[in-house]
Amino acid sequence: YNEYKSYLRLELINMSTLTAEEEILLNAGSKTNPRSTSILFYLNALFVSSIPIWLFWRIQQLQPDTYGVVFIVVAGISTFLMSLAYRNVKYHLKHKIAQKRHAGVTVEVMQMLADVSSDKKKAVKKDKDDRILFKKTEVADLEATHFSIFYNNALFLFLTIIFSFYILKNFSSLVNYLGSSVTSACIVAFLSTGSS
């Protein structure tokens, strides 16, 4: 894979424009995400970071007109930490998923090529490999994105409930909100940096 990536970089030095497939293949090994994925991460993080606001507004009686600034600051911190966790988990999962889905993607691409190139019996091996790699990267990216969002959201909400109702239950409502939301987001972000 790295050899192919190096080959593509050398080929693309001579070319002035990149196709969408070439950009995806070049970015497959990097930790950066496309703009649409970053927006998806931030919107999901903002949504899940806002859930404790409702919890403390309705159950703990922290009124938004009084504590609105605190809600916004804590939600902003949690949003940033959660989006960082999404990005880290996605990066770690993407390669594992790509390895596990390789056989299925290969069969699917070969069937697609057989249907398309019935008049051309011999498809170029490089073209087959390129299509398999592109499809495998696309599938792994999509699955890693969705699983990362699900996993981190579930962990964040679980930790928030544990902290707010069990560990910090004897503290004031404001300290409980600050501690449970920020600590949960910090733990999720910290756990996302692990390599396994």
PDB file of C-alpha atoms in Angstrom, residues 31-176:
ATOM      1  CA  LYS A  31      -5.160  11.706   9.965  1.00  0.00           C
ATOM      2  CA  THR A  32      -6.809  14.662   8.255  1.00  0.00           C
ATOM      3  CA  ASN A  33     -10.460  14.412   7.346  1.00  0.00           C
ATOM      4  CA  PRO A  34     -12.369  15.940   4.475  1.00  0.00           C
ATOM      5  CA  ARG A  35     -14.377  19.046   5.264  1.00  0.00           C
ATOM      6  CA  SER A  36     -17.683  17.153   5.177  1.00  0.00           C
ATOM      7  CA  THR A  37     -16.432  14.609   7.734  1.00  0.00           C
ATOM      8  CA  SER A  38     -15.142  17.365  10.023  1.00  0.00           C
ATOM      9  CA  ILE A  39     -18.507  19.120   9.848  1.00  0.00           C
ATOM     10  CA  LEU A  40     -20.245  15.825  10.612  1.00  0.00           C
ATOM     11  CA  PHE A  41     -17.945  15.288  13.595  1.00  0.00           C
ATOM     12  CA  TYR A  42     -18.487  18.790  14.991  1.00  0.00           C
ATOM     13  CA  LEU A  43     -22.279  18.678  14.550  1.00  0.00           C
ATOM     14  CA  ASN A  44     -22.511  15.280  16.255  1.00  0.00           C
ATOM     15  CA  ALA A  45     -20.193  16.455  19.018  1.00  0.00           C
ATOM     16  CA  LEU A  46     -22.264  19.600  19.531  1.00  0.00           C
ATOM     17  CA  PHE A  47     -25.450  17.552  19.711  1.00  0.00           C
ATOM     18  CA  VAL A  48     -24.121  15.013  22.200  1.00  0.00           C
ATOM     19  CA  SER A  49     -22.449  17.751  24.270  1.00  0.00           C
ATOM     20  CA  SER A  50     -25.801  19.537  24.523  1.00  0.00           C
ATOM     21  CA  ILE A  51     -27.623  16.539  25.994  1.00  0.00           C
ATOM     22  CA  PRO A  52     -26.250  17.177  29.523  1.00  0.00           C
ATOM     23  CA  ILE A  53     -27.632  20.727  29.270  1.00  0.00           C
ATOM     24  CA  TRP A  54     -31.150  19.345  28.993  1.00  0.00           C
ATOM     25  CA  LEU A  55     -30.425  16.869  31.781  1.00  0.00           C
ATOM     26  CA  PHE A  56     -29.282  19.555  34.212  1.00  0.00           C
ATOM     27  CA  TRP A  57     -31.918  22.048  33.106  1.00  0.00           C
ATOM     28  CA  ARG A  58     -34.847  19.681  33.630  1.00  0.00           C
ATOM     29  CA  ILE A  59     -33.641  17.438  36.467  1.00  0.00           C
ATOM     30  CA  GLN A  60     -31.184  19.602  38.423  1.00  0.00           C
ATOM     31  CA  GLN A  61     -33.084  22.873  37.758  1.00  0.00           C
ATOM     32  CA  LEU A  62     -30.153  24.869  36.359  1.00  0.00           C
ATOM     33  CA  GLN A  63     -31.992  27.571  34.407  1.00  0.00           C
ATOM     34  CA  PRO A  64     -30.532  28.503  30.993  1.00  0.00           C
ATOM     35  CA  ASP A  65     -31.102  32.229  31.518  1.00  0.00           C
ATOM     36  CA  THR A  66     -28.910  32.143  34.644  1.00  0.00           C
ATOM     37  CA  TYR A  67     -26.316  29.575  33.595  1.00  0.00           C
ATOM     38  CA  GLY A  68     -26.399  30.072  29.818  1.00  0.00           C
ATOM     39  CA  VAL A  69     -22.790  31.233  29.575  1.00  0.00           C
ATOM     40  CA  VAL A  70     -21.591  28.227  31.562  1.00  0.00           C
ATOM     41  CA  PHE A  71     -23.660  25.920  29.339  1.00  0.00           C
ATOM     42  CA  ILE A  72     -22.140  27.421  26.184  1.00  0.00           C
ATOM     43  CA  VAL A  73     -18.537  27.272  27.453  1.00  0.00           C
ATOM     44  CA  VAL A  74     -18.819  23.693  28.729  1.00  0.00           C
ATOM     45  CA  ALA A  75     -20.627  22.575  25.558  1.00  0.00           C
ATOM     46  CA  GLY A  76     -17.870  24.195  23.480  1.00  0.00           C
ATOM     47  CA  ILE A  77     -15.106  22.437  25.407  1.00  0.00           C
ATOM     48  CA  SER A  78     -16.957  19.123  25.229  1.00  0.00           C
ATOM     49  CA  THR A  79     -17.618  19.596  21.509  1.00  0.00           C
ATOM     50  CA  PHE A  80     -13.943  20.136  20.793  1.00  0.00           C
ATOM     51  CA  LEU A  81     -12.850  17.142  22.877  1.00  0.00           C
ATOM     52  CA  MET A  82     -15.508  14.868  21.378  1.00  0.00           C
ATOM     53  CA  SER A  83     -14.598  15.823  17.800  1.00  0.00           C
ATOM     54  CA  LEU A  84     -10.962  15.090  18.647  1.00  0.00           C
ATOM     55  CA  ALA A  85     -12.019  11.675  19.965  1.00  0.00           C
ATOM     56  CA  TYR A  86     -14.059  10.978  16.807  1.00  0.00           C
ATOM     57  CA  ARG A  87     -11.064  11.771  14.623  1.00  0.00           C
ATOM     58  CA  ASN A  88      -8.664   9.617  16.675  1.00  0.00           C
ATOM     59  CA  VAL A  89     -10.929   6.572  16.862  1.00  0.00           C
ATOM     60  CA  LYS A  90     -11.711   6.826  13.163  1.00  0.00           C
ATOM     61  CA  TYR A  91      -8.024   6.908  12.295  1.00  0.00           C
ATOM     62  CA  HIS A  92      -7.253   3.817  14.398  1.00  0.00           C
ATOM     63  CA  LEU A  93     -10.246   1.845  13.130  1.00  0.00           C
ATOM     64  CA  LYS A  94      -9.938   2.681   9.445  1.00  0.00           C
ATOM     65  CA  HIS A  95      -6.962   0.422   8.752  1.00  0.00           C
ATOM     66  CA  LYS A  96      -8.356  -2.472  10.787  1.00  0.00           C
ATOM     67  CA  ILE A  97     -11.664  -2.299   8.956  1.00  0.00           C
ATOM     68  CA  ALA A  98      -9.927  -2.075   5.578  1.00  0.00           C
ATOM     69  CA  GLN A  99      -8.035  -5.290   6.296  1.00  0.00           C
ATOM     70  CA  LYS A 100     -11.178  -7.114   7.405  1.00  0.00           C
ATOM     71  CA  ARG A 101     -13.249  -5.968   4.423  1.00  0.00           C
ATOM     72  CA  HIS A 102     -10.604  -6.657   1.775  1.00  0.00           C
ATOM     73  CA  ALA A 103     -11.989 -10.015   0.624  1.00  0.00           C
ATOM     74  CA  GLY A 104     -15.591  -8.834   0.377  1.00  0.00           C
ATOM     75  CA  VAL A 105     -14.666  -5.635  -1.448  1.00  0.00           C
ATOM     76  CA  THR A 106     -12.457  -7.572  -3.868  1.00  0.00           C
ATOM     77  CA  VAL A 107     -15.305  -9.928  -4.773  1.00  0.00           C
ATOM     78  CA  GLU A 108     -17.706  -6.994  -5.232  1.00  0.00           C
ATOM     79  CA  VAL A 109     -15.322  -5.042  -7.469  1.00  0.00           C
ATOM     80  CA  MET A 110     -14.474  -8.112  -9.531  1.00  0.00           C
ATOM     81  CA  GLN A 111     -18.186  -8.781 -10.108  1.00  0.00           C
ATOM     82  CA  MET A 112     -18.698  -5.149 -11.077  1.00  0.00           C
ATOM     83  CA  LEU A 113     -15.763  -5.291 -13.493  1.00  0.00           C
ATOM     84  CA  ALA A 114     -17.035  -8.560 -14.965  1.00  0.00           C
ATOM     85  CA  ASP A 115     -20.427  -6.979 -15.642  1.00  0.00           C
ATOM     86  CA  VAL A 116     -18.981  -3.787 -17.109  1.00  0.00           C
ATOM     87  CA  SER A 117     -16.192  -5.314 -19.176  1.00  0.00           C
ATOM     88  CA  SER A 118     -17.911  -8.301 -20.715  1.00  0.00           C
ATOM     89  CA  ASP A 119     -16.739  -7.069 -24.123  1.00  0.00           C
ATOM     90  CA  LYS A 120     -13.222  -6.500 -22.756  1.00  0.00           C
ATOM     91  CA  LYS A 121     -12.162  -9.837 -21.367  1.00  0.00           C
ATOM     92  CA  LYS A 122      -8.866  -8.559 -20.065  1.00  0.00           C
ATOM     93  CA  ALA A 123      -9.062  -5.653 -17.686  1.00  0.00           C
ATOM     94  CA  VAL A 124      -5.746  -4.181 -16.761  1.00  0.00           C
ATOM     95  CA  LYS A 125      -4.482  -5.549 -13.435  1.00  0.00           C
ATOM     96  CA  LYS A 126      -3.458  -2.074 -12.304  1.00  0.00           C
ATOM     97  CA  ASP A 127      -6.977  -0.796 -12.970  1.00  0.00           C
ATOM     98  CA  LYS A 128      -8.448  -3.674 -10.953  1.00  0.00           C
ATOM     99  CA  ASP A 129      -6.060  -3.021  -8.071  1.00  0.00           C
ATOM    100  CA  ASP A 130      -6.829   0.705  -8.181  1.00  0.00           C
ATOM    101  CA  ARG A 131     -10.566   0.106  -8.047  1.00  0.00           C
ATOM    102  CA  ILE A 132     -10.226  -2.441  -5.241  1.00  0.00           C
ATOM    103  CA  LEU A 133      -8.044  -0.071  -3.214  1.00  0.00           C
ATOM    104  CA  PHE A 134     -10.391   2.847  -3.832  1.00  0.00           C
ATOM    105  CA  LYS A 135     -13.495   0.871  -2.851  1.00  0.00           C
ATOM    106  CA  LYS A 136     -11.770  -0.641   0.202  1.00  0.00           C
ATOM    107  CA  THR A 137     -10.687   2.814   1.370  1.00  0.00           C
ATOM    108  CA  GLU A 138     -14.159   4.217   0.807  1.00  0.00           C
ATOM    109  CA  VAL A 139     -15.888   1.403   2.737  1.00  0.00           C
ATOM    110  CA  ALA A 140     -13.383   1.527   5.595  1.00  0.00           C
ATOM    111  CA  ASP A 141     -13.692   5.308   5.856  1.00  0.00           C
ATOM    112  CA  LEU A 142     -17.475   5.197   6.025  1.00  0.00           C
ATOM    113  CA  GLU A 143     -17.615   2.361   8.565  1.00  0.00           C
ATOM    114  CA  ALA A 144     -14.896   3.898  10.743  1.00  0.00           C
ATOM    115  CA  THR A 145     -16.699   7.258  10.747  1.00  0.00           C
ATOM    116  CA  HIS A 146     -20.023   5.803  11.838  1.00  0.00           C
ATOM    117  CA  PHE A 147     -18.560   3.480  14.438  1.00  0.00           C
ATOM    118  CA  SER A 148     -16.400   6.261  15.870  1.00  0.00           C
ATOM    119  CA  ILE A 149     -19.426   8.499  16.348  1.00  0.00           C
ATOM    120  CA  PHE A 150     -21.492   5.714  17.906  1.00  0.00           C
ATOM    121  CA  TYR A 151     -18.752   4.470  20.243  1.00  0.00           C
ATOM    122  CA  ASN A 152     -17.679   7.890  21.511  1.00  0.00           C
ATOM    123  CA  ASN A 153     -21.256   9.119  21.981  1.00  0.00           C
ATOM    124  CA  ALA A 154     -22.204   6.022  23.976  1.00  0.00           C
ATOM    125  CA  LEU A 155     -19.092   6.291  26.132  1.00  0.00           C
ATOM    126  CA  PHE A 156     -19.584  10.019  26.740  1.00  0.00           C
ATOM    127  CA  LEU A 157     -23.227   9.646  27.749  1.00  0.00           C
ATOM    128  CA  PHE A 158     -22.471   6.643  29.962  1.00  0.00           C
ATOM    129  CA  LEU A 159     -19.676   8.505  31.767  1.00  0.00           C
ATOM    130  CA  THR A 160     -21.813  11.634  32.125  1.00  0.00           C
ATOM    131  CA  ILE A 161     -24.583   9.648  33.818  1.00  0.00           C
ATOM    132  CA  ILE A 162     -22.121   7.826  36.104  1.00  0.00           C
ATOM    133  CA  PHE A 163     -20.413  11.064  37.123  1.00  0.00           C
ATOM    134  CA  SER A 164     -23.547  13.146  37.553  1.00  0.00           C
ATOM    135  CA  PHE A 165     -25.764  10.635  39.385  1.00  0.00           C
ATOM    136  CA  TYR A 166     -23.230   8.606  41.357  1.00  0.00           C
ATOM    137  CA  ILE A 167     -19.808  10.188  41.771  1.00  0.00           C
ATOM    138  CA  LEU A 168     -20.696  13.905  41.965  1.00  0.00           C
ATOM    139  CA  LYS A 169     -24.234  13.589  43.350  1.00  0.00           C
ATOM    140  CA  ASN A 170     -23.389  15.331  46.648  1.00  0.00           C
ATOM    141  CA  PHE A 171     -21.925  18.435  44.993  1.00  0.00           C
ATOM    142  CA  SER A 172     -23.920  21.476  43.928  1.00  0.00           C
ATOM    143  CA  SER A 173     -25.742  21.274  40.596  1.00  0.00           C
ATOM    144  CA  LEU A 174     -23.328  23.641  38.858  1.00  0.00           C
ATOM    145  CA  VAL A 175     -20.212  21.791  40.034  1.00  0.00           C
ATOM    146  CA  ASN A 176     -21.919  18.513  39.133  1.00  0.00           C
TER     147      ASN A 176
END
